[in-house]
């Protein structure tokens, strides 16, 4: 289908560009009952999952890569519902028995230490990442956690909708305790919510968590022990496999202080109930139909708005992408990835980098000193395309044929893998997601951009399709990730990936003044009676705005190279470019999930990723003849220009 076939000509592009391009698709593709959202990303994800299903169900052969044999074996185990129903009661009973034996704050923390060593998070989240201030090394990090609801606002905001959700969460916990055979289920549920509310009060907001300076708090072993004496850190580090105490970077220090104090200030019985719930929550989808149905009723139906579960094979494949990211990618790319796409995308990245370099040189608000440093950072961008250079090995993983047991074995393996690299050289080419995912990301510590094979397909990229639409769709996404290196967070990292100021004071002030105007614009947008949070979404909005401008400039350079601007189906290259961009962000979404995203997601709602961006671009006005009186029209001095 051509871009022209997507358009609804009765809608003025200057009134609602999103619906001008996407109305036909939105009407023809209502959200399936088993989904909370459905759009370009979801459509391609479904295609990838169906392809994976076919590959996973093929029998293993003698010369098959060990990773793929492991993957297929785990998939078969996960699909065996009869076996899951058989072993589930013992797993639940073992957890309940262990938690019931806890007697004081020390034993509570010992239990948390043990769970962390198994590769799971509990109360707070341990992970190993590059050091923000020394990207040549890895460091252990702690981040806040411990909540059963998506964000602190669900506990603390005094609104009718959140009060209703909290009541339904209490009902869910009550049902869970009843399923576990616990007495006073309602009282236990209230106690868990009371504890989680205290944790929520100590948590950073989603906006605060975006500040890399505020979340960088490095502790030596001695200062860690002094600041948080309740934890036996020698025992903790030994249990994780570090061998000795280590430096730790704590993202939310006040949260960890409050959480540890609560281990002593809150009744042990409440902690027992809390730990029982939060040990089981991550594995409820592995404990049989009763637990799965209960979890879906709250997390799928209440929080997301879906009315049916996804088919089991899709739930399992989604989990495989997380727990075995590289084997799923390996299986997919060996059959479905067109290797020529790698060279084409690399060429496109190079063209966009060149366009960005020109934009940097011509910025009217930035000094030559900062421009030179920005250009140096741009030159060091590391593109990772398609899939990793070398597939990760899973030597030493022994699967038993029990779903939960095997999942735990894989989680322990992954945790030990990241723990073991703490003193190893940094791998700047490491992949942080499965190559089969329909996604892309920028990693500030490596100054790297990654585009998995999963997204390098229509509607985002069509090797044989219209080049102008490609520049708008995948080009816009490439430009988006490039611009992340210069958004309100990424701009604080130098070319080597270190959190270090490289701007003049005047340039930083000029940048922030322009960013504040974008914040104000997005604060004015509303969905279902709730406003977008312009500060929370600022980084993504800057990346959207800069990305589409860079992609447009690259398109103009390509057109100049070709020496022609032919129309296709009556549309100019510029019109097809903007339509390709809008197609990427078409999506229907349920109000329940929309609320969750408005509260905690740094991305703006999809309609504003189109309409909120294009209305700031002079080229959009020129391409579609947008004029005063059109709903998207902004006077030239009201249009935000940053990069």
XYZ file of C-alpha atoms in Angstrom:
643
model
C 0.000 0.000 0.000
C 1.334 3.446 -0.918
C 1.340 6.397 1.446
C -1.393 8.039 -0.641
C -3.713 5.094 0.059
C -3.497 5.813 3.786
C -4.710 9.404 3.601
C -8.206 10.689 4.398
C -8.541 13.738 2.122
C -11.634 15.068 3.920
C -9.469 15.845 6.973
C -7.285 18.933 6.657
C -3.629 18.130 7.405
C -3.340 21.481 9.170
C -6.170 20.579 11.540
C -5.176 17.044 12.572
C -2.240 15.607 10.675
C -2.326 12.377 12.663
C -5.863 11.614 11.535
C -5.296 12.982 8.032
C -2.721 10.217 7.553
C -3.971 7.530 9.937
C -7.776 7.799 10.222
C -8.438 4.953 7.783
C -6.040 2.649 9.573
C -7.332 3.623 13.027
C -10.921 2.855 12.015
C -9.991 -0.419 10.298
C -7.859 -1.654 13.220
C -9.757 -1.492 16.517
C -7.843 -2.746 19.538
C -8.105 -6.549 19.797
C -9.774 -7.776 22.981
C -6.473 -9.235 24.220
C -4.535 -5.982 23.852
C -4.478 -2.614 25.574
C -2.984 -0.789 22.595
C -2.538 -1.493 18.927
C -0.539 0.468 16.398
C 2.360 0.285 13.990
C 4.663 -1.133 16.664
C 2.089 -3.680 17.822
C 1.220 -4.757 14.296
C 4.840 -5.550 13.468
C 5.393 -7.167 16.885
C 2.504 -9.541 16.148
C 4.086 -10.457 12.811
C 7.437 -11.138 14.473
C 5.771 -13.281 17.144
C 3.918 -15.377 14.580
C 7.167 -15.968 12.741
C 8.911 -16.934 15.976
C 6.098 -19.328 16.848
C 6.614 -21.190 13.606
C 10.356 -21.417 14.196
C 10.048 -22.435 17.862
C 7.687 -25.272 17.036
C 10.077 -26.801 14.524
C 11.907 -29.806 16.030
C 15.547 -29.366 16.931
C 18.122 -30.885 14.592
C 21.523 -32.399 15.318
C 23.570 -29.475 14.023
C 21.408 -26.786 15.621
C 23.193 -24.091 17.635
C 23.138 -24.867 21.370
C 21.421 -21.534 22.088
C 18.516 -22.430 19.840
C 18.129 -25.915 21.305
C 18.003 -24.313 24.767
C 15.417 -21.798 23.561
C 13.126 -24.416 22.047
C 13.394 -26.625 25.121
C 12.409 -23.756 27.416
C 9.519 -22.839 25.101
C 8.152 -26.399 25.221
C 8.385 -26.435 29.022
C 6.588 -23.095 29.274
C 3.779 -24.358 27.041
C 3.177 -27.502 29.156
C 0.263 -26.292 31.285
C -0.504 -29.699 32.777
C 2.980 -29.972 34.251
C 2.778 -26.414 35.580
C -0.464 -27.191 37.424
C 1.213 -30.219 38.986
C 4.289 -28.528 40.464
C 2.794 -25.103 41.234
C 1.423 -25.940 44.727
C 4.851 -26.988 46.030
C 6.547 -23.838 44.739
C 3.925 -21.635 46.382
C 4.073 -23.621 49.620
C 7.872 -23.350 49.756
C 7.755 -19.560 49.369
C 5.005 -19.227 51.978
C 6.909 -21.424 54.429
C 10.155 -19.502 54.013
C 8.474 -16.130 54.461
C 6.502 -17.330 57.491
C 9.786 -18.189 59.230
C 11.025 -14.570 59.150
C 11.156 -13.134 62.652
C 12.829 -9.720 62.626
C 14.390 -6.993 60.472
C 17.638 -8.929 60.098
C 15.904 -12.035 58.764
C 13.811 -9.879 56.414
C 16.981 -8.388 54.936
C 18.601 -11.824 54.719
C 15.618 -12.971 52.673
C 15.864 -9.953 50.348
C 19.584 -10.667 49.930
C 18.788 -14.224 48.890
C 16.137 -13.133 46.385
C 18.523 -10.603 44.837
C 21.134 -13.343 44.476
C 18.609 -15.361 42.471
C 18.398 -12.590 39.882
C 15.090 -11.105 41.008
C 14.296 -7.670 42.386
C 12.612 -7.224 45.743
C 12.050 -3.959 47.647
C 14.834 -2.338 45.640
C 16.368 -3.228 42.275
C 20.062 -4.171 41.981
C 21.671 -4.059 38.546
C 25.098 -3.662 36.979
C 25.589 -0.803 34.551
C 28.289 1.455 33.199
C 29.444 4.096 35.662
C 27.888 7.402 34.612
C 31.035 9.274 35.608
C 33.563 6.709 34.384
C 32.212 4.851 31.367
C 35.353 2.687 31.241
C 34.025 0.523 34.062
C 30.923 -1.250 35.333
C 29.376 -0.465 38.704
C 26.665 -2.010 40.872
C 23.576 0.198 41.089
C 20.477 0.208 43.286
C 17.162 1.730 42.193
C 13.890 2.178 44.038
C 11.190 -0.450 43.642
C 8.831 -2.389 45.843
C 5.457 -1.193 44.540
C 2.670 -3.378 43.220
C 1.141 -0.503 41.252
C 2.828 1.197 38.274
C 3.845 4.429 39.989
C 3.811 6.303 43.310
C 0.949 8.519 42.079
C -1.431 5.555 42.166
C -1.061 5.573 45.961
C -0.683 9.281 46.648
C -2.811 11.231 44.180
C -6.206 12.139 45.606
C -8.417 11.526 42.588
C -11.497 9.446 41.924
C -9.790 7.223 39.365
C -6.752 6.417 41.506
C -8.939 5.809 44.562
C -10.947 3.335 42.488
C -7.793 1.571 41.270
C -6.380 1.362 44.794
C -9.627 -0.248 45.979
C -9.410 -2.785 43.150
C -5.771 -3.452 44.032
C -6.835 -4.193 47.595
C -9.488 -6.562 46.245
C -6.838 -8.262 44.090
C -4.509 -8.726 47.073
C -7.412 -10.029 49.148
C -8.194 -12.601 46.456
C -4.525 -13.563 46.267
C -4.327 -14.206 50.013
C -7.548 -16.245 49.781
C -6.079 -18.277 46.927
C -3.036 -18.901 49.130
C -5.277 -20.135 51.943
C -4.353 -17.308 54.325
C -6.754 -16.152 57.034
C -7.863 -12.499 57.377
C -7.141 -11.929 53.701
C -8.614 -8.426 53.698
C -6.589 -7.340 56.720
C -3.407 -8.676 55.144
C -4.171 -6.800 51.918
C -4.640 -3.547 53.837
C -1.309 -4.078 55.597
C 0.540 -4.602 52.313
C -0.980 -1.432 50.840
C -0.087 0.499 53.992
C 3.558 -0.561 53.601
C 3.596 0.132 49.860
C 2.118 3.586 50.477
C 5.015 4.360 52.823
C 7.418 3.231 50.100
C 5.590 5.373 47.544
C 5.939 8.431 49.778
C 9.713 7.918 49.831
C 9.963 7.341 46.074
C 11.165 9.833 43.497
C 8.619 10.964 40.936
C 8.983 9.796 37.353
C 10.164 13.289 36.423
C 12.763 13.402 39.208
C 14.162 10.044 38.099
C 15.109 11.574 34.745
C 17.813 13.758 36.320
C 21.128 11.865 35.958
C 22.870 14.167 38.448
C 20.252 13.574 41.140
C 20.372 9.807 40.640
C 24.168 9.508 40.766
C 25.198 8.857 44.371
C 28.367 6.761 44.625
C 29.171 5.008 47.903
C 32.394 3.294 48.900
C 32.048 0.117 50.963
C 32.744 2.135 54.115
C 30.345 4.973 53.348
C 27.682 2.444 52.306
C 27.980 0.650 55.647
C 27.836 3.961 57.510
C 24.803 5.255 55.615
C 22.845 1.981 55.647
C 23.959 0.024 58.722
C 20.874 -2.199 58.831
C 22.199 -4.360 55.976
C 25.018 -6.850 56.461
C 26.847 -5.707 53.335
C 29.652 -8.250 53.629
C 27.045 -10.987 53.512
C 25.108 -9.211 50.758
C 28.069 -8.877 48.396
C 29.196 -12.445 49.054
C 25.715 -13.755 48.276
C 25.605 -11.872 44.966
C 28.919 -13.418 43.953
C 31.104 -10.310 44.157
C 33.499 -11.894 46.625
C 34.177 -8.598 48.381
C 32.447 -5.317 49.140
C 32.090 -2.958 46.197
C 31.259 0.615 45.400
C 27.546 1.098 44.818
C 25.767 3.890 42.977
C 22.374 4.451 44.599
C 19.834 6.177 42.398
C 17.358 7.107 45.137
C 19.127 7.411 48.488
C 16.103 8.665 50.443
C 14.059 5.710 49.248
C 16.620 3.151 50.401
C 16.895 4.869 53.791
C 13.122 4.812 54.253
C 12.739 1.244 53.000
C 15.404 -0.093 55.366
C 13.982 1.866 58.294
C 10.595 0.332 57.579
C 12.046 -3.159 58.064
C 12.349 -2.283 61.751
C 9.403 0.120 62.118
C 6.741 -2.066 60.478
C 5.339 -5.218 62.046
C 7.052 -8.425 60.938
C 3.656 -9.895 60.065
C 3.064 -7.132 57.506
C 6.523 -7.722 56.062
C 5.785 -11.440 55.802
C 2.645 -10.686 53.808
C 4.418 -8.094 51.660
C 7.336 -10.405 50.843
C 4.991 -13.286 50.070
C 3.086 -11.096 47.609
C 6.156 -9.589 45.974
C 7.977 -12.903 45.644
C 4.967 -14.405 43.886
C 3.889 -11.438 41.734
C 6.701 -11.847 39.161
C 5.961 -15.568 38.753
C 2.150 -15.630 38.903
C 2.111 -16.248 35.149
C 4.098 -19.439 35.791
C 1.978 -20.892 38.608
C -1.038 -22.243 36.771
C -4.373 -20.958 35.557
C -5.822 -19.760 38.876
C -2.863 -17.455 39.495
C -2.699 -16.354 35.856
C -6.399 -15.485 35.764
C -6.180 -13.517 38.997
C -3.149 -11.552 37.833
C -4.749 -10.799 34.462
C -7.980 -9.616 36.032
C -6.121 -6.821 37.812
C -2.968 -6.117 35.810
C -4.479 -6.828 32.394
C -8.091 -5.766 32.824
C -8.061 -3.039 35.499
C -4.706 -1.391 34.793
C -4.542 -1.880 31.018
C -8.146 -2.284 29.877
C -7.749 -5.568 27.983
C -10.740 -7.898 28.172
C -9.042 -11.153 27.185
C -5.639 -12.719 27.739
C -3.208 -12.987 24.853
C -2.904 -16.561 23.533
C -0.508 -18.519 25.697
C 2.142 -18.885 23.003
C 2.326 -15.097 22.648
C 2.645 -14.591 26.389
C 5.469 -17.123 26.410
C 7.254 -15.631 23.393
C 7.034 -12.193 25.025
C 8.690 -13.650 28.115
C 11.338 -15.373 25.973
C 12.357 -12.031 24.491
C 13.150 -10.852 28.020
C 14.754 -13.911 29.601
C 16.532 -15.224 26.457
C 16.873 -12.058 24.371
C 19.736 -13.123 22.134
C 18.603 -16.677 21.307
C 15.187 -15.325 20.268
C 16.973 -12.762 18.119
C 19.311 -15.375 16.672
C 16.408 -17.634 15.731
C 14.595 -14.743 14.061
C 17.421 -13.137 12.096
C 18.752 -16.415 10.689
C 15.482 -16.842 8.807
C 13.856 -13.460 8.403
C 16.452 -10.679 8.423
C 17.553 -9.296 5.073
C 21.289 -8.690 5.455
C 21.209 -5.983 2.800
C 19.099 -3.900 5.181
C 22.145 -3.479 7.414
C 24.112 -1.636 4.740
C 21.110 0.478 3.754
C 20.407 1.536 7.337
C 24.084 2.233 7.989
C 24.100 4.495 4.939
C 20.987 6.247 6.242
C 22.583 6.730 9.673
C 25.643 8.259 7.988
C 23.454 10.650 5.991
C 21.571 11.729 9.114
C 24.799 12.272 11.042
C 26.005 14.519 8.220
C 22.728 16.449 8.283
C 22.963 16.830 12.069
C 26.511 18.150 11.713
C 25.290 20.871 9.360
C 22.457 21.789 11.720
C 24.929 22.070 14.600
C 27.167 24.386 12.603
C 24.230 26.655 11.785
C 22.632 26.878 15.243
C 22.131 30.578 15.993
C 21.952 30.205 19.780
C 25.061 28.080 20.479
C 28.652 29.301 20.794
C 31.425 27.986 18.552
C 33.092 26.448 21.614
C 30.110 24.255 22.470
C 29.377 23.558 18.796
C 32.852 22.066 18.387
C 32.310 19.755 21.367
C 28.847 18.778 20.141
C 30.297 17.938 16.723
C 32.964 15.806 18.406
C 30.272 13.900 20.273
C 28.242 13.420 17.100
C 31.319 12.012 15.335
C 31.769 9.303 17.980
C 28.222 7.892 17.766
C 28.348 4.085 17.643
C 25.577 2.508 15.520
C 24.624 -1.117 16.266
C 22.381 -2.486 13.539
C 20.350 -5.657 13.136
C 21.908 -7.995 15.681
C 25.093 -8.465 17.781
C 28.468 -9.291 16.250
C 28.623 -12.404 18.423
C 25.788 -14.304 20.047
C 25.868 -14.680 23.824
C 26.559 -18.237 25.020
C 24.513 -19.954 27.735
C 27.055 -22.577 28.735
C 26.340 -24.082 32.126
C 22.565 -23.566 32.086
C 20.866 -26.856 32.882
C 17.121 -26.975 32.287
C 15.021 -29.415 34.322
C 11.718 -29.219 32.475
C 10.011 -27.297 35.299
C 8.891 -23.835 34.158
C 9.539 -21.863 37.358
C 12.717 -23.789 38.168
C 14.085 -23.216 34.677
C 13.103 -19.536 34.723
C 14.957 -19.142 38.011
C 18.001 -20.907 36.573
C 18.058 -18.495 33.640
C 17.597 -15.479 35.939
C 20.472 -16.648 38.151
C 22.629 -17.214 35.082
C 21.945 -13.704 33.793
C 22.589 -12.122 37.207
C 25.898 -13.941 37.552
C 26.832 -12.950 34.005
C 26.494 -9.257 34.822
C 28.075 -9.664 38.262
C 31.095 -11.429 36.757
C 31.828 -8.587 34.349
C 32.227 -6.004 37.125
C 36.031 -6.018 36.726
C 36.056 -6.833 33.019
C 36.721 -4.433 30.125
C 33.639 -2.569 28.977
C 31.898 -3.998 25.932
C 30.632 -0.934 24.055
C 28.964 -3.177 21.482
C 26.756 -4.984 23.981
C 23.069 -5.232 23.129
C 20.509 -4.308 25.805
C 17.444 -5.799 24.095
C 16.501 -8.686 21.853
C 17.174 -8.139 18.135
C 13.625 -9.302 17.407
C 12.026 -6.396 19.295
C 10.295 -3.581 17.430
C 12.199 -0.811 19.145
C 15.410 1.241 19.150
C 17.433 3.024 21.826
C 20.252 5.421 22.635
C 22.722 4.527 25.418
C 24.470 7.646 26.770
C 27.340 5.742 28.426
C 28.547 4.368 25.090
C 27.150 7.178 22.953
C 25.588 4.347 20.982
C 22.377 3.921 18.998
C 20.875 0.480 18.439
C 18.349 -0.570 15.793
C 17.237 -4.207 16.120
C 16.329 -6.348 13.132
C 12.764 -6.449 14.436
C 12.069 -2.815 13.520
C 13.875 -2.811 10.166
C 10.728 -3.900 8.322
C 7.560 -2.233 6.978
C 5.916 0.025 7.981
C 9.098 1.513 9.460
C 11.500 0.520 6.703
C 10.835 -0.902 3.256
C 13.990 -1.581 1.250
C 12.013 -1.646 -1.988
C 9.619 1.111 -1.036
C 9.402 4.875 -1.344
C 12.647 6.447 -0.151
C 10.883 9.636 1.002
C 8.537 7.669 3.273
C 11.534 5.685 4.570
C 13.282 8.922 5.511
C 10.173 9.981 7.442
C 9.631 6.669 9.236
C 12.908 4.882 10.006
C 14.821 8.096 9.278
C 12.735 9.902 11.876
C 13.483 7.141 14.390
C 17.219 7.242 13.624
C 17.157 11.015 14.003
C 15.238 10.600 17.252
C 17.914 8.338 18.727
C 20.719 10.619 17.502
C 19.013 13.603 19.118
C 18.761 11.738 22.436
C 22.479 12.375 22.708
C 21.627 16.067 22.889
C 18.323 16.130 24.795
C 17.985 17.412 28.365
C 19.562 14.193 29.730
C 21.873 13.045 26.939
C 23.401 16.495 26.586
C 24.884 16.100 30.068
C 27.108 13.227 28.854
C 30.360 13.903 27.001
C 31.591 12.062 23.857
C 33.111 9.324 26.040
C 29.789 8.664 27.760
C 30.623 10.375 31.054
C 28.277 12.573 33.071
C 30.325 15.724 32.681
C 29.455 19.284 31.734
C 30.838 20.305 28.338
C 28.608 23.307 27.681
C 29.250 26.971 28.386
C 26.906 28.368 31.000
C 25.304 30.705 28.463
C 24.656 27.872 26.002
C 23.069 25.680 28.652
C 20.792 28.564 29.646
C 19.813 29.181 26.013
C 19.045 25.465 25.575
C 16.909 25.365 28.716
C 14.941 28.437 27.642
C 14.023 26.742 24.376
C 13.257 23.469 26.136
C 10.943 25.291 28.567
C 8.831 26.445 25.628
C 8.452 22.826 24.510
C 7.464 21.856 28.061
C 4.758 24.531 28.022
C 3.418 23.311 24.689
C 3.096 19.732 25.862
C 1.647 20.716 29.231
C -1.289 22.158 27.293
C -2.160 18.853 25.593
C -4.876 16.764 27.190
C -6.016 13.138 26.986
C -9.211 11.944 28.679
C -9.240 14.929 31.021
C -5.598 14.614 32.099
C -2.773 16.795 30.828
C 0.483 15.531 29.376
C 3.449 16.126 31.709
C 5.755 18.299 29.626
C 8.700 17.895 32.003
C 8.439 14.106 32.182
C 8.216 13.833 28.390
C 10.754 16.564 27.589
C 13.613 14.272 26.540
C 11.452 12.264 24.156
C 9.815 15.401 22.759
C 13.207 17.009 22.098
C 14.297 13.784 20.387
C 11.125 13.694 18.274
C 11.480 17.344 17.283
C 15.194 17.196 16.527
C 14.959 13.780 14.910
C 12.375 14.700 12.307
C 14.244 17.913 11.448
C 17.501 16.023 10.930
C 15.724 13.382 8.833
C 14.100 16.119 6.736
C 17.452 17.778 6.102
C 18.894 14.403 5.081
C 15.974 13.938 2.687
C 16.658 17.326 1.107
C 20.311 16.375 0.635
C 19.199 13.113 -0.996
C 16.806 14.952 -3.313
C 19.562 17.383 -4.292
C 21.783 14.404 -5.059
C 19.063 12.860 -7.240
C 18.364 16.185 -8.908
C 14.586 15.696 -8.976
C 11.483 15.883 -6.801
C 8.985 13.642 -8.552
C 5.483 13.280 -7.175
C 4.200 9.783 -6.401
C 0.434 9.297 -6.452
C 0.075 13.051 -6.429
C 2.230 13.590 -3.330
C 5.539 15.445 -3.220
C 8.568 13.828 -1.531
C 8.070 16.201 1.414
C 4.432 15.193 1.815
C 5.339 11.501 1.648
C 8.108 12.108 4.179
C 5.761 13.606 6.753
C 3.146 10.929 6.076
C 5.776 8.224 6.651
C 6.597 9.864 9.966
C 2.939 9.943 11.033
C 2.385 6.295 10.085
C 5.070 5.287 12.602
C 2.996 6.736 15.463
C -0.483 5.525 14.552
C -2.077 3.747 17.463
C -5.337 3.037 19.229
C -4.999 2.799 23.020
C -7.372 2.024 25.880
C -7.985 4.764 28.473
C -6.723 2.584 31.333
C -3.299 2.171 29.760
C -3.298 5.763 28.542
C -3.632 6.904 32.162
C -0.701 4.722 33.204
C 1.468 6.197 30.470
C 0.466 9.775 31.265
C 1.586 9.221 34.855
C 4.841 7.355 34.354
C 5.934 7.090 30.696
C 8.487 9.628 29.400
C 6.956 9.316 25.909
C 4.085 11.570 24.892
C 0.806 10.056 23.647
C 1.238 9.008 20.037
C -1.116 11.570 18.512
C 1.067 14.318 19.979
C 4.242 12.672 18.752
C 2.809 13.547 15.351
C 0.659 16.674 15.764
C 2.713 18.221 18.559
C 5.910 17.911 16.537
C 4.967 18.809 12.964
C 3.266 22.055 14.007
C 6.707 23.363 15.032
C 8.292 22.727 11.615
C 8.283 25.364 8.884
C 8.733 22.588 6.322
C 5.404 21.039 7.358
C 3.604 24.325 6.736
C 5.212 24.576 3.307
C 4.486 20.962 2.378
C 0.762 21.095 3.141
C -0.088 24.777 2.849
C -0.956 25.094 6.542
C -2.164 28.588 7.348
C -3.544 30.746 10.133
C -6.914 29.409 11.231
C -5.889 25.770 10.911
C -6.019 24.021 14.288
C -2.327 23.056 14.300
C -1.156 26.476 13.166
C 1.435 28.248 15.286
C 2.763 31.683 14.459
C 6.436 31.513 13.405
C 7.628 33.030 16.685
C 5.675 30.392 18.650
C 7.330 27.439 16.912
C 9.976 25.793 19.074
C 13.396 25.407 17.507
C 16.116 23.631 19.470
C 18.342 21.455 17.265
